[in-house]
Each structure stands twice: as C-alpha cells, then as structure tokens.
mmCIF file of C-alpha atoms in Angstrom:
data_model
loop_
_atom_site.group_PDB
_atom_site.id
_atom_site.type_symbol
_atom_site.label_atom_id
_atom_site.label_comp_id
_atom_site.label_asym_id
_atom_site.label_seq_id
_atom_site.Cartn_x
_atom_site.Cartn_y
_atom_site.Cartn_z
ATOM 1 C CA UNK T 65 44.530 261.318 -60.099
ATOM 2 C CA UNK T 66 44.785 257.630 -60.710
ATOM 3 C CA UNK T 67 46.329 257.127 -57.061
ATOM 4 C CA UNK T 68 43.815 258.610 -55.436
ATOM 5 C CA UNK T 69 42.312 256.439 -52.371
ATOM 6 C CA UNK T 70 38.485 256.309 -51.894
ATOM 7 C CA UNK T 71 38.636 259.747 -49.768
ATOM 8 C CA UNK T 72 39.705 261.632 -52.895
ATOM 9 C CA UNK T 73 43.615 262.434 -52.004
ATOM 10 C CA UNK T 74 46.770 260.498 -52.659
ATOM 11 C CA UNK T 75 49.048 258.647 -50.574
ATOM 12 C CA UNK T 76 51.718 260.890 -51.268
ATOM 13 C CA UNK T 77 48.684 264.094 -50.255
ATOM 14 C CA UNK T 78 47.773 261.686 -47.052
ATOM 15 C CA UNK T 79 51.654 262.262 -46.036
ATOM 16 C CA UNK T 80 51.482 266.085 -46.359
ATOM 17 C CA UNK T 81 48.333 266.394 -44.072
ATOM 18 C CA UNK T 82 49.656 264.023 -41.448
ATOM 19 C CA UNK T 83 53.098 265.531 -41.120
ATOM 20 C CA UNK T 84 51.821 268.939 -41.151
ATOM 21 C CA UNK T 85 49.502 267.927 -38.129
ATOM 22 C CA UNK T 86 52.562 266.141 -36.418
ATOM 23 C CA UNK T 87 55.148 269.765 -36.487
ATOM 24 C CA UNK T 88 52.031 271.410 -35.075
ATOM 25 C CA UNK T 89 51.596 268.802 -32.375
ATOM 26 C CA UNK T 90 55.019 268.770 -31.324
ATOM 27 C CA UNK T 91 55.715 272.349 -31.050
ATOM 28 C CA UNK T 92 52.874 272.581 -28.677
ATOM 29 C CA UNK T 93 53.079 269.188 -26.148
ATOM 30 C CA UNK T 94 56.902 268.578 -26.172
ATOM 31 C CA UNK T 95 57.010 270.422 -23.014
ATOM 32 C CA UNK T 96 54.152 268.003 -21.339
ATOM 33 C CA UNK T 97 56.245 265.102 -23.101
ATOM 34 C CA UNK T 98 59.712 266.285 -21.332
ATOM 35 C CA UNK T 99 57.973 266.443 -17.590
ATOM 36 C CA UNK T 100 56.307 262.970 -18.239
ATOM 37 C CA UNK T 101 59.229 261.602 -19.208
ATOM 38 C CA UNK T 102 60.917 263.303 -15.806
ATOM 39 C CA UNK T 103 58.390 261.986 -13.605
ATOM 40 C CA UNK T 104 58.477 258.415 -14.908
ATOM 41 C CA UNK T 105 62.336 257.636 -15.371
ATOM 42 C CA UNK T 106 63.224 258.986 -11.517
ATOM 43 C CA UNK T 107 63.111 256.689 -8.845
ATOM 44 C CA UNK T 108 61.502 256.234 -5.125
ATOM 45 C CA UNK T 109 64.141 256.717 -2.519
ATOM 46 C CA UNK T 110 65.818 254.095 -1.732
ATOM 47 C CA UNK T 111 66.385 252.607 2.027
ATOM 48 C CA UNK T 112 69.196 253.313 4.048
ATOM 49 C CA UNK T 113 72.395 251.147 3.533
ATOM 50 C CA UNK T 114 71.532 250.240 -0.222
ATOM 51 C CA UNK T 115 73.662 251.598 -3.287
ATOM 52 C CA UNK T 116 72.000 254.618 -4.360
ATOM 53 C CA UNK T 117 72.270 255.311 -8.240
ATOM 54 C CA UNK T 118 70.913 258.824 -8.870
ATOM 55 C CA UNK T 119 70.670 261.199 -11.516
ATOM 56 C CA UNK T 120 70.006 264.931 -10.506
ATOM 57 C CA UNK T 121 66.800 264.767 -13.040
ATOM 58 C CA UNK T 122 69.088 265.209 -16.345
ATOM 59 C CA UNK T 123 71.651 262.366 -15.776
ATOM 60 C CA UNK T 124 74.423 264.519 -15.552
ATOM 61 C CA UNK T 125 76.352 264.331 -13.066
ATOM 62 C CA UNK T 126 75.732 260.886 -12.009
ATOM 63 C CA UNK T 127 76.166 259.935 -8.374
ATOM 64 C CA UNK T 128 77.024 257.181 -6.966
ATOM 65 C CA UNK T 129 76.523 256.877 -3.108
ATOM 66 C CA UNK T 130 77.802 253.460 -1.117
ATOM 67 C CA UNK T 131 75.923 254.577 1.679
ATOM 68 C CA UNK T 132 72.792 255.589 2.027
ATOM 69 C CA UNK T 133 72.393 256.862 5.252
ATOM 70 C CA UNK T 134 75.190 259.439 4.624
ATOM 71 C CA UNK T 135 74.091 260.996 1.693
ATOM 72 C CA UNK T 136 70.693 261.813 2.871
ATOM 73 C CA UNK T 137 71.307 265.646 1.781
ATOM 74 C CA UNK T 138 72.436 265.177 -1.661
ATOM 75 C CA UNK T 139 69.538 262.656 -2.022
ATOM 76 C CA UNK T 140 66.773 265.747 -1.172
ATOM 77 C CA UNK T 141 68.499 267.172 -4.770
ATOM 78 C CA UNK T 142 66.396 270.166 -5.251
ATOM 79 C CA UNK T 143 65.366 268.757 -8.832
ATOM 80 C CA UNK T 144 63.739 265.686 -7.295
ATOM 81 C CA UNK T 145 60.046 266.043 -8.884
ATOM 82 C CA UNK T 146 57.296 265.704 -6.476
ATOM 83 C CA UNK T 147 54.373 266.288 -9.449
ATOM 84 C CA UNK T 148 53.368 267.726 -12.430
ATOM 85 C CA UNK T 149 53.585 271.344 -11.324
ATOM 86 C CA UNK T 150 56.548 271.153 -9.452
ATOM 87 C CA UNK T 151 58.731 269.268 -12.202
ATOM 88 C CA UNK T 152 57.612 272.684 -14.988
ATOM 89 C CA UNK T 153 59.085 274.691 -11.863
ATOM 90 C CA UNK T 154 62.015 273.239 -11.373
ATOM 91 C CA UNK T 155 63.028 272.146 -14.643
ATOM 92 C CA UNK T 156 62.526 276.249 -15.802
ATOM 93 C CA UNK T 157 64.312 277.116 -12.419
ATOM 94 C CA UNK T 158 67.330 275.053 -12.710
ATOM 95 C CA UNK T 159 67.667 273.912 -16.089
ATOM 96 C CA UNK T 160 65.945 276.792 -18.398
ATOM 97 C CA UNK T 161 63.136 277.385 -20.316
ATOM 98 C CA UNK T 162 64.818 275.569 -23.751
ATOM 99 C CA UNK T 163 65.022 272.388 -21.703
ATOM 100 C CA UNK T 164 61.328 271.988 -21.932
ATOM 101 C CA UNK T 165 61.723 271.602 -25.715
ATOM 102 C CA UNK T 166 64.897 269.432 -25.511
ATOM 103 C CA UNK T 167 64.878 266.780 -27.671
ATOM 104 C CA UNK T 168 62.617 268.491 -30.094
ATOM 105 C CA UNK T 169 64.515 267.968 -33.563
ATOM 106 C CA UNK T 170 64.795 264.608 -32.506
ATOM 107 C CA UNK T 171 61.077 264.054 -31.659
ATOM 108 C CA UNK T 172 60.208 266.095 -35.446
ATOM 109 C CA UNK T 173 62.164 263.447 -37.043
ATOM 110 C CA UNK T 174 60.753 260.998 -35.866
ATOM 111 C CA UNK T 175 57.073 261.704 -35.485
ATOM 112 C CA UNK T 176 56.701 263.595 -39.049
ATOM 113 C CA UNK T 177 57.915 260.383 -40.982
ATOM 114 C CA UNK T 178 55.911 257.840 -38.121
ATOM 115 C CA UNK T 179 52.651 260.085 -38.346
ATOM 116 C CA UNK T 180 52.824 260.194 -42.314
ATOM 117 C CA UNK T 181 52.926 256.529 -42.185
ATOM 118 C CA UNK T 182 51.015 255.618 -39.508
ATOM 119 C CA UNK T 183 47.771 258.055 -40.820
ATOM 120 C CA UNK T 184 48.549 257.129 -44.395
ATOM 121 C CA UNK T 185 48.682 253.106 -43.774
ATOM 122 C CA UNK T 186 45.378 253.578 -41.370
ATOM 123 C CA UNK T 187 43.359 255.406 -44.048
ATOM 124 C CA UNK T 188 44.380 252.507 -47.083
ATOM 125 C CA UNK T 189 44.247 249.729 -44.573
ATOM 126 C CA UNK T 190 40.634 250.586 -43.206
ATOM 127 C CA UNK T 191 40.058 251.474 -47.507
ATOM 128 C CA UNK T 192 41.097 247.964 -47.711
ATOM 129 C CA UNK T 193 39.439 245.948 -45.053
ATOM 130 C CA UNK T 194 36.236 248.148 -45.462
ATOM 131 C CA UNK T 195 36.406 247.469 -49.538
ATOM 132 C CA UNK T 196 36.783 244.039 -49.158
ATOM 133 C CA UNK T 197 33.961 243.111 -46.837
ATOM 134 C CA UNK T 198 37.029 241.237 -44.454
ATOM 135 C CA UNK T 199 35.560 243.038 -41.158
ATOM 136 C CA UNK T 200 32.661 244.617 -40.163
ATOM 137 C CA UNK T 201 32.620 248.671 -40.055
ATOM 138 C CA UNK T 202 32.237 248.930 -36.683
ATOM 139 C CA UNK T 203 35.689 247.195 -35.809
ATOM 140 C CA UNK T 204 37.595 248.147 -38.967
ATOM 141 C CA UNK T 205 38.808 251.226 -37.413
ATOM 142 C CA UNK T 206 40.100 249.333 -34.769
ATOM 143 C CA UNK T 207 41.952 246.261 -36.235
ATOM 144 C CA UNK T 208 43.110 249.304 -38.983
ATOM 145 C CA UNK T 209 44.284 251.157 -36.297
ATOM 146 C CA UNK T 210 46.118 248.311 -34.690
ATOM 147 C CA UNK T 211 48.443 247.103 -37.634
ATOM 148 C CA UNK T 212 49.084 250.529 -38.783
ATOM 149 C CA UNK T 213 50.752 251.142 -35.304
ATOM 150 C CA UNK T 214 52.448 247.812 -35.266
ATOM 151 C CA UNK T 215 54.594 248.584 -38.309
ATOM 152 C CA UNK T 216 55.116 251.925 -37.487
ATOM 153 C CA UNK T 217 56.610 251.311 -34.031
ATOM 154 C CA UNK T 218 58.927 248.784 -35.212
ATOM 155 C CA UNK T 219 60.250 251.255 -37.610
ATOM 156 C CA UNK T 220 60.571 254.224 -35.856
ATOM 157 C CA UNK T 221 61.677 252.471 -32.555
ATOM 158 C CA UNK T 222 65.104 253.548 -32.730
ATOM 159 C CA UNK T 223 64.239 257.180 -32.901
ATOM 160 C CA UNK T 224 61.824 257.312 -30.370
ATOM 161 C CA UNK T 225 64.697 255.464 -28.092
ATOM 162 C CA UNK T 226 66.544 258.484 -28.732
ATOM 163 C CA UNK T 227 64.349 261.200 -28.350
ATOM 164 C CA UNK T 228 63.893 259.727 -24.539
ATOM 165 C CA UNK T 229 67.705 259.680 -23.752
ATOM 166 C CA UNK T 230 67.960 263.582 -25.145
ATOM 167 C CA UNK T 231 64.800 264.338 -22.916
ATOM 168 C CA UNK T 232 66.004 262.077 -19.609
ATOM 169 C CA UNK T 233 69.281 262.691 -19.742
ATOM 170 C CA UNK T 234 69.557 266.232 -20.859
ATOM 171 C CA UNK T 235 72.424 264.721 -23.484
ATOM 172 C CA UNK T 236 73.869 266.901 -26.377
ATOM 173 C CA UNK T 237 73.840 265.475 -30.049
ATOM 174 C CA UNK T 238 77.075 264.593 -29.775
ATOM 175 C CA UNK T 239 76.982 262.678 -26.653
ATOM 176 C CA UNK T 240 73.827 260.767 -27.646
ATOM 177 C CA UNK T 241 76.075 259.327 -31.348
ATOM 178 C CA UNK T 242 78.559 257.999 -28.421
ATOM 179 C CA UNK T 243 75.374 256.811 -26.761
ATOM 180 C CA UNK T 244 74.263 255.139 -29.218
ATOM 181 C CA UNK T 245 77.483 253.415 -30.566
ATOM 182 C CA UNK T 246 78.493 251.957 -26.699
ATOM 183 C CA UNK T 247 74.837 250.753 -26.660
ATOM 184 C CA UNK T 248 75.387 249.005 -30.177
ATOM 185 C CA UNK T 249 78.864 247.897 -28.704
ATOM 186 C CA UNK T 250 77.587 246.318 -25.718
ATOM 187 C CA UNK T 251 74.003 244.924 -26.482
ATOM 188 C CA UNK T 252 74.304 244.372 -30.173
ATOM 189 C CA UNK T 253 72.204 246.119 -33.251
ATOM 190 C CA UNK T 254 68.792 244.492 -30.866
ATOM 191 C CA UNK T 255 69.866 247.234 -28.382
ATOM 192 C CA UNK T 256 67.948 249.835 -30.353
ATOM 193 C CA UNK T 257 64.694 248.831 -30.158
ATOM 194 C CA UNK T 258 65.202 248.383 -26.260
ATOM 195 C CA UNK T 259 61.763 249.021 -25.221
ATOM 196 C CA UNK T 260 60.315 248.041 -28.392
ATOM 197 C CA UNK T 261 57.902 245.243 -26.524
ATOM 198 C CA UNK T 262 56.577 247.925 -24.067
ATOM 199 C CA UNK T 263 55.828 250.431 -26.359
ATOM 200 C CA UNK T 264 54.462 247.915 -29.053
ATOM 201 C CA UNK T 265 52.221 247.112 -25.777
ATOM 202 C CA UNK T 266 51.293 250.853 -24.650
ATOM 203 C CA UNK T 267 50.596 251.957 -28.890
ATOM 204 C CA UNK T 268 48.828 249.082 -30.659
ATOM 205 C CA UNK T 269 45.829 249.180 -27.938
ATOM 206 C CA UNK T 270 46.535 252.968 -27.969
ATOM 207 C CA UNK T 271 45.910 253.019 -31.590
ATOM 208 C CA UNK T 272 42.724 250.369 -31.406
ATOM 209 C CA UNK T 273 40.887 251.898 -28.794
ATOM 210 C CA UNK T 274 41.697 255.033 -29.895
ATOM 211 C CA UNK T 275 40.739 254.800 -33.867
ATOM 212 C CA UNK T 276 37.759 252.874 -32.514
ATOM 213 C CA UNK T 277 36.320 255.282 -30.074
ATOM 214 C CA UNK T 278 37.393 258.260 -32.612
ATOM 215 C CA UNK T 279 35.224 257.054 -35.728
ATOM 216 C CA UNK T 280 32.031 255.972 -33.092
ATOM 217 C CA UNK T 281 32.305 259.759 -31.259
ATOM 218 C CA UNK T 282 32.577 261.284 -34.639
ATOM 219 C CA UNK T 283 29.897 259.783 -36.452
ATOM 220 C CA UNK T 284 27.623 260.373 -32.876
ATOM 221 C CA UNK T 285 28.424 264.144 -33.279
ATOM 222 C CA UNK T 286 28.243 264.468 -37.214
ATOM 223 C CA UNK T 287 24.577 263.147 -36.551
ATOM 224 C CA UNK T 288 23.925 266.047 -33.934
ATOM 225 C CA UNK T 289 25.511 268.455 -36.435
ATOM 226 C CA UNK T 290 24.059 269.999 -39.882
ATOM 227 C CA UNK T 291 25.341 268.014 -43.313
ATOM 228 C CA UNK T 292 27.394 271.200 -44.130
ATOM 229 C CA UNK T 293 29.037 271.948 -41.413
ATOM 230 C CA UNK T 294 32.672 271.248 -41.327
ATOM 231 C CA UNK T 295 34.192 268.261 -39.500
ATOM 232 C CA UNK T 296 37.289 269.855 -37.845
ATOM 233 C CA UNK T 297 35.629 271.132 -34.998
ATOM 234 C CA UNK T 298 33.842 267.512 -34.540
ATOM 235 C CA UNK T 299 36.898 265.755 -35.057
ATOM 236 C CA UNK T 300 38.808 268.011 -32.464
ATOM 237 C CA UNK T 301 36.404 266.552 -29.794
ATOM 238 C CA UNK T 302 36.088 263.130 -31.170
ATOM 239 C CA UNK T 303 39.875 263.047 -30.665
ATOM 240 C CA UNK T 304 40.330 264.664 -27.470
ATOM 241 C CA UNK T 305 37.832 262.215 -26.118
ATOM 242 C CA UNK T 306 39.120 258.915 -27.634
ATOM 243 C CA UNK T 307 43.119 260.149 -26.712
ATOM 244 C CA UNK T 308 42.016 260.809 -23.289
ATOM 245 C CA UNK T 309 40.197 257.041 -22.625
ATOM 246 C CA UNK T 310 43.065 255.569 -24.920
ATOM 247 C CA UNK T 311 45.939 257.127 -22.633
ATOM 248 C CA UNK T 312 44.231 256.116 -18.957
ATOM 249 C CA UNK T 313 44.107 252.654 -20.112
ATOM 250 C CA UNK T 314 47.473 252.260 -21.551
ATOM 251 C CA UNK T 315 49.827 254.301 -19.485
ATOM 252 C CA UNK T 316 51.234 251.987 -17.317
ATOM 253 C CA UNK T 317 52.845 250.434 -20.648
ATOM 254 C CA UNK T 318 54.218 254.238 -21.042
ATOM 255 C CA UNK T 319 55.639 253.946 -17.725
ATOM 256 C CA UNK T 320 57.672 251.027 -18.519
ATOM 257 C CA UNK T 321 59.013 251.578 -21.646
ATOM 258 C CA UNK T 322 60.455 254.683 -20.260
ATOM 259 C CA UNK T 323 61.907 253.164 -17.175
ATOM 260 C CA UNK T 324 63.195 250.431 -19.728
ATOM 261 C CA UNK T 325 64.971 252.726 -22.045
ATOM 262 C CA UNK T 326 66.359 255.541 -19.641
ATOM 263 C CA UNK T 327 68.083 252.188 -17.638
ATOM 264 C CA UNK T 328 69.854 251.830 -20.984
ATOM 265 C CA UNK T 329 71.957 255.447 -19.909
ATOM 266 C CA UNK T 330 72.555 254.102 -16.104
ATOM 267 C CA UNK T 331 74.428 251.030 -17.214
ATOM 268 C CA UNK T 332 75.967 252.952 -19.968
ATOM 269 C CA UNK T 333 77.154 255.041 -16.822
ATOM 270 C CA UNK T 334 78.724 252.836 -14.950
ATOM 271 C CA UNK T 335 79.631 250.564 -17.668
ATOM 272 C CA UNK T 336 77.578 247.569 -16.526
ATOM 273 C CA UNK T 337 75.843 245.250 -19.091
ATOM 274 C CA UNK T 338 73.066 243.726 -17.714
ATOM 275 C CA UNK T 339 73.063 239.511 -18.140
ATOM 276 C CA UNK T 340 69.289 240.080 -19.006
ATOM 277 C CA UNK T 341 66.846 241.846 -20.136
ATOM 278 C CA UNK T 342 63.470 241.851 -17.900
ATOM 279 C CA UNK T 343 60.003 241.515 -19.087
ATOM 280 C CA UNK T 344 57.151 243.890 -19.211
ATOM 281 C CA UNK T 345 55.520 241.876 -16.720
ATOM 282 C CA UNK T 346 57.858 241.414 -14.426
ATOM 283 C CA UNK T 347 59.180 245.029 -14.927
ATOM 284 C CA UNK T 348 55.049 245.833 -14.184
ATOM 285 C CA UNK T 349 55.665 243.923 -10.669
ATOM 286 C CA UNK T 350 58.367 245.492 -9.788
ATOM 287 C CA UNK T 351 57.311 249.098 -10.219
ATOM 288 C CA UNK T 352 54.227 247.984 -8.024
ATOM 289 C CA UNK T 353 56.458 246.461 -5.917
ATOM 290 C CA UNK T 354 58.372 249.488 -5.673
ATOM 291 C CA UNK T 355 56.155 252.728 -5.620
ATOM 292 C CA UNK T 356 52.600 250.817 -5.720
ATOM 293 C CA UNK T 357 49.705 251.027 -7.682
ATOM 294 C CA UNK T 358 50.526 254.691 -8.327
ATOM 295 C CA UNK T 359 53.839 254.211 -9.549
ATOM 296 C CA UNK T 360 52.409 252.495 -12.782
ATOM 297 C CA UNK T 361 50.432 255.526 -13.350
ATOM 298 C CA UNK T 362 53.267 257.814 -13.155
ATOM 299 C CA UNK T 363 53.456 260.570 -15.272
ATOM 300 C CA UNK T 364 49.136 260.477 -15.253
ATOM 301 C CA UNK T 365 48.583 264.588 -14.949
ATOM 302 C CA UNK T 366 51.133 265.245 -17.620
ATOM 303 C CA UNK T 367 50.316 262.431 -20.275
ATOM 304 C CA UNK T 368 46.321 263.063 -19.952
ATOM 305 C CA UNK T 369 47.262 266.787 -20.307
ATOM 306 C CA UNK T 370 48.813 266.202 -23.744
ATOM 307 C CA UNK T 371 46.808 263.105 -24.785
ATOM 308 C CA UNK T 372 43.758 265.404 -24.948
ATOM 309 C CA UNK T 373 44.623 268.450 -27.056
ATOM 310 C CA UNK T 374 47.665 266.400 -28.724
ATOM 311 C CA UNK T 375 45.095 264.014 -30.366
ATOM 312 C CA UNK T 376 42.489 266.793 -30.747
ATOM 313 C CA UNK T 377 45.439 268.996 -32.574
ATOM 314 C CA UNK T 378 46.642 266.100 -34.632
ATOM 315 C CA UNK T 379 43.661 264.890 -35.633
ATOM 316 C CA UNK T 380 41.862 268.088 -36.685
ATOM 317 C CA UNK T 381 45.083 268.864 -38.372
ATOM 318 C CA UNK T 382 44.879 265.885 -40.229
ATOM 319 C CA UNK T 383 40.779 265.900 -41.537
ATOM 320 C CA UNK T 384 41.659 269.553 -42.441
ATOM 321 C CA UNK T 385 44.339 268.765 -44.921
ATOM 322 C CA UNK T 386 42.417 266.240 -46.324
ATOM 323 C CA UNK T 387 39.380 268.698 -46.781
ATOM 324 C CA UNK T 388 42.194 271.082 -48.441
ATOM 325 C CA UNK T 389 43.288 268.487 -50.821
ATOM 326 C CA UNK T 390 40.138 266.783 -51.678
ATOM 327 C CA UNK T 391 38.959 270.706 -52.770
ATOM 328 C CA UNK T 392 41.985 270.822 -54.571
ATOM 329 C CA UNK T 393 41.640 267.932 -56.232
ATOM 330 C CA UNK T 394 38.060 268.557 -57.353
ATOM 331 C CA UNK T 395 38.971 272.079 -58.461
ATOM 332 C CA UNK T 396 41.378 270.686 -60.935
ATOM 333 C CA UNK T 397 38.867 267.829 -62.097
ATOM 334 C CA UNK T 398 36.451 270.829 -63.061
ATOM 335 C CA UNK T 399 39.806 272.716 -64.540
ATOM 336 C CA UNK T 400 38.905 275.681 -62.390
#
C-alpha cells in the first residue's frame, strides 16, 4: 500500500484503530467524566449577605438568592457534592442512572474524530521528526505529542465546550442549539472556543509528558519481556502509568477550563455578558483564593480514576488495531 507509514498501516487504517479505541473509552469513563465535571463547576459557599448564584448540580432550576443569610436551607441542596463517592450517590439518587452517561453522543462525536486525528498526526509527526534526524528519539515523542494536541484542541474545541454544558447543566439537545446560538449572539463566533487557552494549557503538557513517559515505560518493559510476546498488555501499563503522572500535573488546568466554560451557562442565565474575559492565571488565583490549594485539584479522585484505565484502554486499543492491520496488510503482500 503506497500510503503506508513506516509502522506498516495507512493513515486512513491509523483512523480506524484510534476511533475504535476512543467508543471503547467513552462507554466505560463517561461516568468518572460527568462527576469530575460536577465536582469542579460547583462552588464553595458563599458568605452571608452576598448574592448567591446556585445551580442545584444540573443548572436547572437556577436560583437566585439576594440574601444569603435567609436562604441557608435551600443552600444545604441535597445535591451539593461533598466528594467523589457522594456525587455517584447522589447524582443516581436524584437524577438517575442515564445521567451518568449524559452527554455521551456528544462526547463520541467529538472524541472519535479528535482521537483519529490526534493518534494519526502523532504517529506521522514522530515518522517525520524521527525520519528526518530534526530531534533526538528520546524527545520526539514528546514535541510529537505536543503539536499533535495543539491542532487537535483548536479543532475540536467547540465540541468539547458542548459536551461540558450537556454534562454541567443537565441540558437537552435542544436547549444546548439555543445555548449555543445566545452564546454566538452575545460573545461573537470567539465564544466557542471559550476555554480554549485553559485546555490548550491542561492537553499540550498532557500530551508531552504523557507520549514521553509512554514510549520510555514501554520500551523499559518490552526489555523485561520476551521478543514475541505481544505489546498490548505492556502498553496497557505503559499508559496507565504515563496518564496517571500526566493528569496529577496538569489538573489544575482541567479545573479551570471547566469553571471557565460552565460560567458561560450562568451568564447565559441571567442574561449578563461579562465586559471581560479573565485569564488562566488570574482565574488560577482566584480559585486559590477561593477554596485553596485544594480547590485547584478539584475533581483529583475522579480524573486519576479515569486517567489510569482511560489511557491504559485507549492506548492498548490503539497498538492492537495496529497489530490487526499491519497482519492484514502483510497477509495480502504474501496474497494469502
């Protein structure tokens, strides 16, 4: 196959292996996804006398409270989360079981077309810089890694906006095209990729140190393991590991694009349009400000649960479709 990269599959076979890794993924951690999401978009009470502007954990209703001080009741909502285990309660108890997949579709959409071209432009890239002696091996992964994510997030930015409103704000499909179209009323086309700076920031180091640490854990255990043996199992590992170290490092990032883009529903709300946006750093501040060091880590049980076997799923996935391509591809070669 004249397309064929140096791995033995095509772009278009690249594609296949990644999106078939992404469906898997989803169906599995979109429930891990929804509570982290939950946990990071509510906010610490607020002190007596203030304006309180609070969502019962879906966005609907939205309350709006003058006073503080008499509202102290219907502040201690019973879906308030207090943690990872208590948010999976409540959400099943008040809201369903189907709410922990809400937002699915949405989230297929857009990670089987952002995973096919993410994977596919990491393999030709590090093809590339590899090939043409531009980087060492050791860091090609990463700098691969980096610009793959880069483009894909600006693509797919407007999706992934989405897919947070449906899973925040508990929002039908029809309600989030009215969403969208006051948000493109009031802040422009630009609204859409609210949040793209904070999530450029939490997945282009994602992707580094996680491509990085993935090839140098993978080629540690293929030396530990016989020639023959297959790589899934190693790359499972390899990828748990590397998602894990990637996620710790980078989740305050995750923390503020979420708070960023779920903000986008309260002014929609109360039909406010904010004279600026804020900066990740100062937005950074604030939440310290706010809910301390901790608050920036918001969301840390749930993401590290599905960074693990998420990556480990979606990466095994991937090398696995790639072994069942590059066999097919030889087996027509010999004409078998």
């Amino acid at each position: 196959m004249a397309d064929q990269d140096p791995g033995g599959i095509s772009p278009l076979q690249h594609m296949v292996a990644s999106g078939a890794g992404a469906v898997v993924t989803s169906l599995f951690m979109t429930p891990l996804d929804v509570v982290k999401v939950r946990l990071q978009s509510q906010r610490p009470s607020v002190a007596s006398g203030k304006c309180l502007l609070y969502c019962n954990g879906v966005l609907e209703p939205l309350y709006l409270c003058p006073n503080g001080s008499r509202c102290a009741t219907w502040f201690q909502d019973p879906t308030r989360f207090t943690g990872t285990l208590d948010a999976f309660v409540k959400i099943v108890r008040h809201e369903g079981t189907r709410t922990l997949w809400s937002g699915l579709p949405a989230t297929l959409v857009m990670t089987v077309p952002a995973t096919a071209i993410y994977f596919t432009a990491y393999d030709q890239l590090k093809a590339f810089l590899c090939g043409r002696a531009l980087i060492s091996d050791l860091y090609a992964p990463m700098v691969a890694g980096a610009l793959a994510r880069l483009g894909t997030v600006t693509v797919i930015s407007p999706l992934e906006l989405m897919r947070t409103k449906l899973q925040a704000q508990h929002v039908s499909y029809r309600e989030l095209g009215a969403c969208v179209r006051a948000a493109v009323a009031q802040g422009g086309w630009r609204s859409l990729w609210l949040g793209w700076g904070p999530t450029a920031l939490r997945d282009v180091p994602f992707s580094a140190l996680y491509w990085f640490n993935y090839e140098l854990v993978k080629s540690w255990l293929s030396g530990l393991r016989p020639k023959n043996q297959t790589s899934v199992g190693i790359s499972f590992v390899a990828g748990g590991i590397s998602g894990t170290v990637a996620a710790v490092l980078t989740l305050p990032f995750d923390v503020v694009k979420t708070q960023r883009q779920v903000a986008l529903g309260a002014m929609e709300a109360v039909r406010v349009t904010p004279l600026h946006v804020d900066s990740t750093w100062l937005l950074l501040r604030r939440i310290r400000a706010e809910s301390g060091t901790r608050g920036l880590f918001a969301g840390f049980l749930p993401r590290i649960i599905k960074a693990a076997p998420s990556c480990a799923i979606m990466i095994s996935t991937y090398e696995f479709g790639k072994s069942f391509f590059q066999r097919l591809n030889r087996d027509r070669l010999l004409g078998r």
